[in-house]
Coordinates of C-alpha atoms in Angstrom, one line a residue:
Chain A
M25 CA 0.0 0.0 0.0
Q26 CA 2.7 2.4 1.1
A27 CA 4.7 1.6 -2.0
D28 CA 1.6 1.9 -4.2
K29 CA 0.9 5.4 -2.8
Q30 CA 4.5 6.6 -3.4
D31 CA 4.2 5.1 -6.9
I32 CA 1.0 7.0 -7.6
L33 CA 2.5 10.3 -6.3
N34 CA 5.6 9.7 -8.5
R35 CA 3.5 9.0 -11.5
L36 CA 1.4 12.2 -10.8
A37 CA 4.6 14.2 -10.7
Q38 CA 5.8 12.5 -13.9
A39 CA 2.6 13.3 -15.7
V40 CA 3.2 17.0 -15.0
I41 CA 6.8 16.8 -16.2
N42 CA 5.6 15.0 -19.3
M43 CA 3.0 17.7 -20.0
D44 CA 0.4 14.9 -20.1
I45 CA -3.1 16.1 -19.2
T46 CA -4.7 12.8 -19.9
R47 CA -2.4 10.9 -17.6
A48 CA -2.7 13.6 -14.9
N49 CA -6.5 13.2 -15.1
E50 CA -6.3 9.4 -14.9
I51 CA -3.8 9.3 -12.0
A52 CA -5.7 11.9 -10.1
A53 CA -8.8 9.7 -10.4
E54 CA -6.7 6.8 -9.1
V55 CA -5.7 8.9 -6.1
I56 CA -9.4 9.2 -5.2
R57 CA -10.0 5.5 -5.8
C58 CA -7.1 4.5 -3.6
K59 CA -8.3 6.9 -0.9
I60 CA -5.1 8.9 -0.9
D61 CA -5.3 12.3 0.8
P62 CA -5.9 14.7 -2.2
Y63 CA -3.8 17.4 -0.5
E64 CA -0.9 15.0 -0.3
A65 CA -1.4 14.2 -4.0
I66 CA -1.3 17.9 -4.8
M67 CA 1.7 18.6 -2.6
D68 CA 3.8 15.5 -3.1
G69 CA 2.6 14.7 -6.6
L70 CA 1.5 17.6 -8.8
A71 CA 3.4 20.5 -7.1
K72 CA 6.5 18.4 -6.8
G73 CA 6.3 17.7 -10.5
M74 CA 6.0 21.4 -11.2
D75 CA 9.1 22.1 -8.9
K76 CA 11.0 19.7 -11.1
V77 CA 9.7 21.6 -14.2
N78 CA 11.0 24.8 -12.7
E79 CA 14.4 23.2 -12.2
L80 CA 14.4 22.0 -15.9
F81 CA 13.5 25.6 -16.9
E82 CA 16.4 27.0 -14.8
N83 CA 18.7 24.5 -16.5
E84 CA 17.4 25.5 -20.0
E85 CA 16.1 22.0 -20.7
Y86 CA 12.5 23.3 -20.7
F87 CA 11.4 26.6 -22.1
V88 CA 8.2 28.6 -22.0
P89 CA 5.9 26.4 -24.1
E90 CA 6.9 23.4 -22.0
I91 CA 6.1 25.2 -18.7
L92 CA 2.7 26.2 -20.0
L93 CA 1.8 22.6 -20.9
C94 CA 3.2 21.2 -17.6
A95 CA 1.1 23.8 -15.8
D96 CA -2.0 22.7 -17.8
A97 CA -1.4 19.1 -16.7
M98 CA -1.0 20.2 -13.1
Y99 CA -4.2 22.2 -13.1
A100 CA -6.0 19.3 -14.8
G101 CA -5.0 17.1 -11.9
I102 CA -6.0 19.7 -9.3
E103 CA -9.4 20.0 -11.0
V104 CA -10.1 16.3 -10.5
L105 CA -9.0 16.4 -6.8
R106 CA -10.7 19.7 -6.0
P107 CA -14.2 18.3 -5.1
Y108 CA -12.6 16.0 -2.6
L109 CA -10.7 18.7 -0.8
P110 CA -12.2 20.1 2.5
K111 CA -13.6 23.6 2.2
E112 CA -11.2 26.5 2.1
G113 CA -9.6 27.0 5.4
T114 CA -9.1 30.2 7.3
W115 CA -5.4 30.1 6.9
N116 CA -3.8 33.3 5.6
K117 CA -2.7 32.9 2.1
K118 CA -0.8 35.9 0.8
K119 CA -2.8 37.9 -1.7
V120 CA -1.0 38.9 -4.8
V121 CA -2.2 41.3 -7.5
I122 CA -0.4 40.8 -10.8
G123 CA -0.5 42.5 -14.1
V124 CA 1.3 44.1 -17.1
V125 CA 1.3 47.9 -16.9
K126 CA -0.5 50.0 -19.5
G127 CA 1.1 50.3 -22.9
D128 CA 2.5 46.7 -22.9
T129 CA 0.4 43.8 -24.1
H130 CA 3.1 41.2 -23.7
D131 CA 2.0 39.0 -20.9
I132 CA 3.7 35.7 -21.3
G133 CA 6.2 36.4 -18.5
K134 CA 3.4 37.6 -16.2
N135 CA 1.5 34.4 -16.9
L136 CA 4.4 32.3 -16.0
V137 CA 5.1 34.2 -12.8
K138 CA 1.4 33.8 -12.0
I139 CA 1.6 30.0 -12.5
M140 CA 4.7 29.7 -10.4
L141 CA 3.4 31.8 -7.5
D142 CA 0.1 30.0 -7.6
N143 CA 2.0 26.8 -7.3
A144 CA 3.9 28.1 -4.4
G145 CA 0.7 28.8 -2.5
F146 CA 0.0 32.5 -3.1
E147 CA -3.5 33.6 -3.8
M148 CA -3.3 35.2 -7.3
H149 CA -5.5 38.0 -8.6
D150 CA -4.6 38.5 -12.3
L151 CA -5.5 41.9 -13.8
G152 CA -4.2 40.9 -17.3
R153 CA -2.2 43.0 -19.7
N154 CA -2.3 46.6 -20.6
V155 CA -3.6 47.4 -17.2
P156 CA -4.4 51.1 -16.4
Y157 CA -2.3 52.4 -13.4
A158 CA -5.4 53.1 -11.3
K159 CA -6.6 49.5 -11.6
F160 CA -3.6 48.3 -9.7
I161 CA -4.2 50.8 -6.9
D162 CA -8.0 50.1 -6.7
T163 CA -7.6 46.3 -6.6
A164 CA -4.7 46.3 -4.2
G165 CA -6.7 48.5 -1.9
E166 CA -9.9 46.5 -2.1
L167 CA -8.2 43.2 -1.5
K168 CA -5.7 44.5 1.0
A169 CA -3.1 42.8 -1.2
D170 CA 0.1 41.7 0.4
L171 CA 2.1 41.9 -2.9
V172 CA 1.7 43.7 -6.2
C173 CA 3.6 42.3 -9.1
L174 CA 4.3 44.5 -12.0
S175 CA 5.7 43.3 -15.3
T176 CA 6.8 44.9 -18.5
L177 CA 8.7 43.8 -21.5
M178 CA 9.3 47.2 -23.0
T179 CA 11.6 50.0 -22.2
T180 CA 8.8 52.3 -23.3
T181 CA 6.4 51.2 -20.6
M182 CA 8.7 50.7 -17.6
D183 CA 8.2 54.2 -16.4
G184 CA 4.6 53.3 -15.7
M185 CA 5.8 51.0 -12.9
Q186 CA 7.1 54.0 -11.1
V187 CA 3.8 55.8 -11.4
V188 CA 2.0 52.7 -9.9
I189 CA 4.4 52.5 -7.0
E190 CA 4.1 56.3 -6.3
D191 CA 0.3 56.1 -6.5
L192 CA 0.1 53.1 -4.2
K193 CA 2.1 55.1 -1.6
K194 CA -0.1 58.2 -2.1
A195 CA -3.2 56.0 -1.5
G196 CA -1.7 54.7 1.7
I197 CA -1.5 51.2 0.5
T198 CA 1.2 49.2 2.1
S199 CA 1.5 46.2 -0.2
S200 CA 5.0 45.2 -1.2
V201 CA 5.8 45.6 -4.8
M202 CA 7.8 43.2 -7.0
V203 CA 8.8 44.1 -10.5
G204 CA 10.3 42.2 -13.4
G205 CA 10.5 41.9 -17.1
G206 CA 13.0 42.2 -19.9
P207 CA 14.3 45.8 -19.7
I208 CA 14.2 46.1 -15.8
S209 CA 17.4 46.0 -13.8
P210 CA 17.9 45.7 -10.0
G211 CA 19.1 49.3 -10.0
F212 CA 16.0 50.5 -11.8
A213 CA 13.8 48.5 -9.4
K214 CA 15.4 50.0 -6.4
N215 CA 15.3 53.5 -7.9
I216 CA 11.6 53.4 -8.4
G217 CA 11.0 52.1 -4.9
A218 CA 10.1 48.4 -5.6
D219 CA 10.6 46.0 -2.7
G220 CA 11.6 43.1 -4.9
Y221 CA 13.1 42.5 -8.3
A222 CA 12.7 39.2 -10.1
K223 CA 15.2 38.7 -12.9
N224 CA 13.2 35.9 -14.4
V225 CA 10.4 33.5 -13.8
A226 CA 12.6 31.0 -12.1
V227 CA 13.6 33.4 -9.3
A228 CA 10.2 35.1 -9.0
V229 CA 9.0 32.6 -6.4
K230 CA 12.2 32.9 -4.3
V231 CA 12.0 36.7 -4.3
A232 CA 8.3 36.7 -3.5
K233 CA 8.8 34.4 -0.6
S234 CA 11.8 36.4 0.7
L235 CA 9.6 39.5 0.9
F236 CA 7.6 37.7 3.6
Q237 CA 10.4 36.1 5.4
D238 CA 9.6 37.5 8.8
V239 CA 6.0 36.4 8.6
H240 CA 5.2 33.1 10.1
L241 CA 2.1 32.3 8.3
P242 CA 2.2 29.2 6.2
L243 CA 3.0 30.3 2.7
T244 CA 3.2 27.3 0.5
F245 CA 1.5 24.0 -0.2
K246 CA 4.6 22.4 1.2
T247 CA 5.1 23.9 4.6
P248 CA 4.6 21.3 7.4
E249 CA 2.4 23.7 9.4
F250 CA 0.0 23.9 6.5
V251 CA -0.2 20.2 6.2
S252 CA -1.0 19.7 9.8
V253 CA -3.6 22.4 9.7
R254 CA -5.3 20.5 6.9
K255 CA -5.0 17.2 8.7
N256 CA -6.4 18.5 11.9
R257 CA -9.4 19.8 10.0
G258 CA -10.3 16.3 9.1
G259 CA -9.1 15.8 5.6
V260 CA -11.3 13.5 3.5
R261 CA -10.7 10.1 4.9
Chain B
M2 CA 30.5 58.6 -48.1
T3 CA 26.8 59.2 -47.4
E4 CA 25.0 57.6 -44.5
K5 CA 23.1 55.4 -46.8
E6 CA 26.2 54.2 -48.7
R7 CA 28.0 53.6 -45.4
L8 CA 25.2 51.5 -43.9
L9 CA 24.7 49.4 -47.0
K10 CA 28.4 48.8 -47.4
A11 CA 28.7 47.8 -43.8
L12 CA 26.0 45.2 -44.3
R13 CA 27.6 43.9 -47.5
G14 CA 31.0 43.7 -45.8
E15 CA 32.6 46.3 -48.1
S16 CA 35.2 48.7 -46.7
I17 CA 33.9 51.9 -45.0
D18 CA 35.4 54.9 -43.2
R19 CA 33.8 54.2 -39.9
T20 CA 31.0 52.3 -38.1
P21 CA 27.5 53.5 -38.8
V22 CA 25.1 54.2 -35.9
I23 CA 21.4 53.6 -36.4
C24 CA 18.1 52.9 -34.7
P25 CA 15.8 51.3 -37.3
G26 CA 12.3 52.2 -36.0
G27 CA 9.4 49.8 -35.8
M28 CA 9.9 47.7 -32.7
M29 CA 13.2 49.5 -32.3
T30 CA 11.3 52.7 -31.6
T31 CA 13.1 55.9 -32.6
A32 CA 11.3 58.9 -31.2
N33 CA 11.7 61.3 -28.4
R34 CA 9.4 63.5 -26.5
E35 CA 11.6 66.6 -26.5
I36 CA 11.7 66.4 -30.3
M37 CA 8.0 65.7 -30.5
I38 CA 7.3 68.9 -28.7
Q39 CA 9.9 70.9 -30.7
T40 CA 8.4 69.8 -34.0
N41 CA 4.8 69.6 -32.8
C42 CA 4.7 66.1 -34.3
R43 CA 3.5 64.3 -31.2
W44 CA 2.4 60.8 -30.3
P45 CA -0.2 59.5 -30.6
A46 CA -1.5 61.6 -33.6
V47 CA 1.8 61.0 -35.5
H48 CA 1.0 57.2 -35.8
R49 CA -1.7 57.9 -38.3
D50 CA -0.3 60.8 -40.2
A51 CA 2.4 60.1 -42.9
K52 CA 3.6 63.7 -43.1
K53 CA 4.0 64.2 -39.4
M54 CA 5.6 60.8 -39.1
A55 CA 8.1 61.8 -41.8
A56 CA 8.7 65.1 -40.1
L57 CA 9.4 63.5 -36.7
S58 CA 11.8 60.9 -38.0
I59 CA 13.7 63.6 -40.0
A60 CA 14.0 65.7 -36.9
M61 CA 15.2 62.6 -34.9
H62 CA 17.9 62.1 -37.5
E63 CA 18.9 65.8 -37.4
E64 CA 18.8 66.3 -33.6
T65 CA 20.2 63.1 -32.4
G66 CA 22.7 62.2 -35.2
I67 CA 21.1 58.8 -35.7
E68 CA 22.0 57.8 -39.2
N69 CA 18.7 56.6 -40.6
L70 CA 15.1 57.5 -40.7
G71 CA 13.1 55.1 -38.5
I72 CA 9.4 54.6 -38.9
P73 CA 6.9 53.6 -37.7
F74 CA 7.1 54.1 -34.0
C75 CA 5.5 50.8 -33.0
M76 CA 5.1 47.2 -34.1
T77 CA 1.4 47.1 -34.5
V78 CA 0.8 48.1 -38.2
E79 CA 0.7 44.6 -39.6
A80 CA -1.4 43.2 -36.7
E81 CA -3.8 46.1 -37.1
A82 CA -4.2 45.5 -40.8
F83 CA -5.1 41.9 -40.0
G84 CA -7.9 43.1 -37.8
G85 CA -6.2 43.5 -34.4
E86 CA -7.6 46.4 -32.3
V87 CA -5.0 49.0 -31.5
E88 CA -4.9 51.5 -28.8
D89 CA -2.7 54.4 -29.9
G90 CA -1.1 55.1 -26.5
D91 CA -0.1 58.6 -25.4
E92 CA 2.8 61.0 -25.6
I93 CA 5.3 58.5 -24.2
T94 CA 3.5 55.1 -24.7
T95 CA 3.6 53.3 -28.0
P96 CA 0.5 51.9 -29.7
S97 CA -0.4 48.4 -28.6
I98 CA -2.8 45.6 -29.6
V99 CA -5.6 45.4 -27.1
N100 CA -7.9 42.9 -28.8
Y101 CA -6.7 39.9 -30.8
P102 CA -8.6 38.9 -33.9
L103 CA -7.9 35.2 -33.4
K104 CA -9.3 33.2 -30.5
S105 CA -7.7 30.0 -31.6
V106 CA -5.0 29.1 -34.0
E107 CA -7.1 26.8 -36.2
H108 CA -9.2 29.9 -37.2
W109 CA -6.2 31.4 -39.0
R110 CA -8.0 30.6 -42.3
D111 CA -10.5 33.4 -41.4
L112 CA -7.8 36.0 -41.7
K113 CA -8.0 38.1 -44.9
E114 CA -5.0 38.4 -47.2
L115 CA -3.3 41.7 -46.7
N116 CA -3.5 44.5 -49.2
P117 CA -0.6 46.8 -48.2
Y118 CA -2.1 49.6 -50.3
K119 CA -5.4 49.5 -48.5
D120 CA -5.4 47.8 -45.1
G121 CA -5.1 49.6 -41.8
R122 CA -2.2 52.0 -41.5
L123 CA -0.1 50.1 -44.1
P124 CA -0.8 52.8 -46.8
T125 CA 0.3 55.5 -44.3
I126 CA 3.6 53.8 -43.7
L127 CA 4.2 53.3 -47.4
E128 CA 3.4 57.0 -48.0
C129 CA 5.8 58.0 -45.3
I130 CA 8.5 55.8 -46.7
G131 CA 7.9 57.5 -50.1
I132 CA 8.2 61.0 -48.6
L133 CA 11.4 60.1 -46.7
S134 CA 13.2 58.4 -49.5
Q135 CA 12.5 61.3 -51.8
K136 CA 13.2 64.1 -49.3
M137 CA 16.3 62.5 -47.9
P138 CA 18.0 60.5 -50.6
D139 CA 21.3 60.2 -48.7
V140 CA 19.9 58.8 -45.5
P141 CA 18.9 55.1 -45.3
V142 CA 15.3 54.3 -44.8
P143 CA 14.7 50.8 -43.3
G144 CA 11.5 49.0 -44.0
N145 CA 10.4 47.5 -40.7
L146 CA 8.7 44.1 -40.6
V147 CA 7.6 42.0 -37.6
G148 CA 8.7 38.3 -37.8
P149 CA 5.9 35.8 -38.4
L150 CA 5.9 34.2 -34.9
S151 CA 6.0 37.6 -33.2
L152 CA 3.2 38.8 -35.5
A153 CA 1.2 35.7 -34.5
T154 CA 1.5 36.8 -30.9
S155 CA -0.1 40.1 -31.9
L156 CA -3.0 38.2 -33.5
I157 CA -3.7 35.6 -30.8
D158 CA -2.9 35.4 -27.0
A159 CA 0.7 34.3 -26.7
T160 CA -0.1 31.8 -24.0
I161 CA -2.5 30.1 -26.3
L162 CA -0.1 30.2 -29.2
F163 CA 2.9 28.8 -27.2
K164 CA 0.8 25.9 -25.9
V165 CA -0.3 24.8 -29.4
L166 CA 3.2 24.8 -30.8
R167 CA 3.5 21.3 -29.5
R168 CA -0.2 20.3 -29.5
E169 CA -1.2 21.4 -32.9
P170 CA 2.0 22.1 -34.9
E171 CA 0.2 21.8 -38.2
N172 CA -2.2 24.6 -37.5
V173 CA 0.7 26.8 -36.3
H174 CA 2.6 26.1 -39.5
G175 CA -0.5 27.0 -41.5
L176 CA -0.8 30.3 -39.7
L177 CA 2.9 31.1 -39.9
R178 CA 3.0 30.2 -43.7
F179 CA 0.1 32.6 -44.2
L180 CA 1.7 35.4 -42.2
T181 CA 5.0 34.9 -43.9
D182 CA 3.4 35.2 -47.4
N183 CA 1.6 38.3 -46.4
S184 CA 4.5 40.0 -44.7
I185 CA 6.6 39.3 -47.8
R186 CA 3.9 41.1 -49.8
Y187 CA 4.1 44.1 -47.4
G188 CA 7.9 44.0 -47.5
E189 CA 7.8 44.2 -51.3
A190 CA 5.5 47.2 -51.0
L191 CA 7.9 48.8 -48.6
I192 CA 10.8 48.3 -51.0
N193 CA 8.7 49.6 -53.9
S194 CA 8.0 52.7 -51.9
G195 CA 11.7 53.4 -51.3
A196 CA 12.9 51.3 -48.4
D197 CA 16.7 50.7 -48.7
L198 CA 16.9 47.7 -46.4
I199 CA 14.6 45.5 -44.4
V200 CA 14.7 45.1 -40.6
I201 CA 12.8 42.2 -39.2
S202 CA 12.1 42.3 -35.5
D203 CA 11.1 39.1 -33.8
P204 CA 10.8 39.9 -30.1
S205 CA 8.6 36.9 -29.2
A206 CA 10.7 34.4 -31.0
T207 CA 13.6 34.4 -28.6
G208 CA 15.8 31.5 -27.6
E209 CA 14.8 32.2 -24.0
I210 CA 11.1 31.7 -24.7
L211 CA 11.3 28.9 -27.2
G212 CA 14.6 27.1 -26.8
P213 CA 16.6 25.9 -29.8
E214 CA 14.3 23.1 -31.0
L215 CA 11.1 25.2 -31.3
F216 CA 13.1 28.1 -32.6
E217 CA 14.3 26.0 -35.5
E218 CA 10.9 24.6 -36.2
F219 CA 8.8 27.7 -35.9
V220 CA 11.1 30.7 -36.5
L221 CA 14.2 30.0 -38.6
H222 CA 12.5 28.7 -41.7
Y223 CA 9.9 31.5 -42.0
L224 CA 12.5 34.2 -41.4
N225 CA 14.6 32.7 -44.1
M226 CA 11.7 32.7 -46.5
M227 CA 11.2 36.4 -45.9
I228 CA 14.9 37.1 -46.2
C229 CA 15.2 35.1 -49.4
R230 CA 12.5 37.3 -51.1
M231 CA 14.0 40.5 -49.8
H232 CA 17.4 39.4 -51.2
M233 CA 15.9 38.7 -54.5
L234 CA 14.8 42.3 -54.6
G235 CA 18.4 43.3 -53.8
K236 CA 17.9 44.5 -50.3
P237 CA 20.0 43.5 -47.3
V238 CA 18.3 42.3 -44.1
I239 CA 18.9 42.8 -40.4
V240 CA 17.1 40.5 -37.9
H241 CA 16.6 41.7 -34.3
I242 CA 16.2 39.0 -31.7
C243 CA 15.3 39.9 -28.1
G244 CA 16.7 38.4 -25.0
N245 CA 19.6 36.1 -24.5
V246 CA 20.5 34.2 -27.7
S247 CA 23.0 31.7 -26.2
S248 CA 20.6 28.7 -26.5
I249 CA 20.0 29.4 -30.3
Y250 CA 23.6 30.0 -31.6
K251 CA 23.3 26.9 -33.9
P252 CA 20.1 27.9 -35.7
L253 CA 21.2 31.5 -35.9
N254 CA 24.2 30.3 -37.9
E255 CA 21.6 29.1 -40.5
L256 CA 19.8 32.5 -40.6
D257 CA 20.3 34.0 -44.0
S258 CA 20.3 37.7 -43.0
E259 CA 23.5 39.8 -43.4
C260 CA 23.2 41.0 -39.8
I261 CA 21.8 40.1 -36.4
S262 CA 20.8 42.8 -33.9
V263 CA 20.9 41.7 -30.3
D264 CA 19.7 42.8 -26.8
S265 CA 21.7 44.3 -24.1
V266 CA 22.0 41.1 -22.1
V267 CA 24.0 39.5 -24.9
N268 CA 27.8 39.3 -24.8
M269 CA 29.0 40.5 -28.2
K270 CA 32.3 38.7 -28.0
E271 CA 30.6 35.4 -27.4
V272 CA 28.2 35.9 -30.2
R273 CA 30.9 36.9 -32.7
H274 CA 32.7 33.6 -31.7
A275 CA 29.5 31.5 -31.9
I276 CA 28.1 33.1 -35.1
P277 CA 31.2 34.1 -37.0
G278 CA 29.6 34.7 -40.4
K279 CA 27.2 37.5 -39.4
K280 CA 27.5 41.2 -39.1
L281 CA 26.6 42.2 -35.6
M282 CA 24.5 45.2 -34.6
G283 CA 23.9 46.5 -31.1
N284 CA 23.7 46.7 -28.2
V285 CA 23.7 49.9 -26.1
S286 CA 21.3 49.3 -23.2
T287 CA 18.2 51.4 -23.6
L288 CA 18.0 51.6 -19.9
L289 CA 21.4 53.2 -19.8
L290 CA 20.4 55.5 -22.6
Q291 CA 17.4 56.7 -20.6
N292 CA 18.7 56.8 -17.1
G293 CA 22.4 56.5 -17.2
R294 CA 25.0 59.2 -17.4
E295 CA 26.1 60.6 -20.7
N296 CA 29.6 59.6 -20.0
N297 CA 28.7 56.0 -19.4
V298 CA 26.7 55.9 -22.7
R299 CA 29.9 57.2 -24.4
K300 CA 32.0 54.6 -22.7
V301 CA 29.7 51.7 -23.6
S302 CA 29.5 52.9 -27.2
K303 CA 33.3 53.2 -27.4
T304 CA 33.8 49.7 -26.0
L305 CA 31.4 48.3 -28.6
L306 CA 33.2 50.2 -31.4
N307 CA 36.6 49.0 -30.2
F308 CA 35.3 45.5 -30.0
G309 CA 34.3 45.9 -33.7
V310 CA 30.6 45.9 -33.7
D311 CA 29.5 46.3 -37.4
I312 CA 26.6 48.7 -36.6
L313 CA 26.3 50.6 -33.4
A314 CA 22.7 50.7 -32.2
P315 CA 20.5 50.7 -29.1
A316 CA 19.7 47.2 -27.9
C317 CA 15.9 47.7 -28.1
G318 CA 13.5 50.4 -28.8
L319 CA 14.2 53.8 -27.3
S320 CA 12.0 55.1 -24.5
A321 CA 10.4 58.4 -25.6
K322 CA 11.8 59.9 -22.4
T323 CA 15.4 59.2 -23.4
P324 CA 17.3 62.6 -23.3
V325 CA 18.5 63.7 -26.7
R326 CA 22.0 64.4 -25.3
H327 CA 22.2 60.7 -24.3
I328 CA 21.4 59.5 -27.8
K329 CA 23.9 62.1 -29.1
A330 CA 26.6 60.7 -26.8
M331 CA 26.1 57.4 -28.6
T332 CA 26.0 58.8 -32.1
E333 CA 29.0 61.1 -31.5
A334 CA 31.0 58.2 -30.2
A335 CA 30.6 56.5 -33.6
K336 CA 31.3 59.7 -35.6
S337 CA 34.4 60.7 -33.6
V338 CA 36.3 57.5 -34.4

């Protein structure tokens, strides 16, 4: 039984790595049949596979199209497991508002960061691309967002990031701000008052986590506290 | 030696007195707010007015010392002609596509063949190229095209497109063949209107995004088809690739353009070694040009010239807020050699 479970979790991770939606669906159904904790299946199966994908991306074995397909497989698995998860808990997931600033319609980098942060346990609110400055301020205020992520791919729009950061401050919103995208440098990020700078998708998760280092709330699917919170609430078995 | 002769000779590998310095326009935006105000040719009105567009690019040439006339000031003209909805931006923001005409790749057959003399802003661009080449016969006028894969990301959500590269390669090839044929037709029209060379920008088709395998399958072949036709019309071609190119050195060796233009993250020495047969253009950081010190711009430009870059140029489009004196620091570095 124990070996079977590990085998199923491994195959779940492998389905994600192999970008195989069908397999992810099938194995997730097997998880339910074998009465394996669906949270464990997400954490030690799907999310673990996605971690490996991130590694492959860092090592330039996988590129953007592969990540997108792996993420699809991961989400397909999660969809199968979702009905068997206990209702949303009261734990404090960090809220993240993410978008591409006005004038730039490239959002592939933003979409990847969203997937990675989502996978790392952040609650993602995606404003899309070509987002007016005020929309960031309004949403961050409404949600009391913990983090605002701004992305641009063009030199011509990076100044908009500064406007957003200044307006957030003017509006008295204390969300941290992480910036990233092609033309941005660490110096630029610092100059415009950003709290974090993510050089690329692979480091975005690390940077986002580091911004909340001193906070002891469970941040990710993988933290032990989080697991125990879920288990104490009864799980599904 | 005129600026036009110098650039064309540089691209053909003939001997020249010094390195040319250009900023081609299109994705490599060449406009500046100070000069827009001076000439009263301001964004966004300029984007749809051939005469103002010409006036602004001539003023850019004269005030900054950039040795070409670079229009348009965005990379949306082809996508708009195909039915993409464009927002014109403002005084410092370039036009951008806000609504894609395609919801899925298989619907590419619904796209209409381009008529460069009729559709969207293409006639405006052709008219402007005509004005420039007649008014300024000694200054090179590049015809700017968007590479097929990047054009595709302006017609359909990039996330959708990148997913189907592996899932539905045949549909993607259908779309890319169609876009290539149409871009070639627009390129021919640019040349007929007076363009002296062709610059293809392919910002979405980077090695960083695609990796070598997909770059070879979905980018290289189509770029070469475009280049081949432009060569048949006797015009040299520069291809600009964004981001780090280290993963695609091998396919880039098979690219048929005379010259490759690269981003600021790229180490020129490494590229020269890895792609020995190509002229190299670049790669003064546009961030440095906007926010750095004049002196540093001069230093970086000098370093590139000493290294032996074939064409000195910004690494990406210029921000409209880049101070004129910073652009001048770059152009003067080339001219003082």
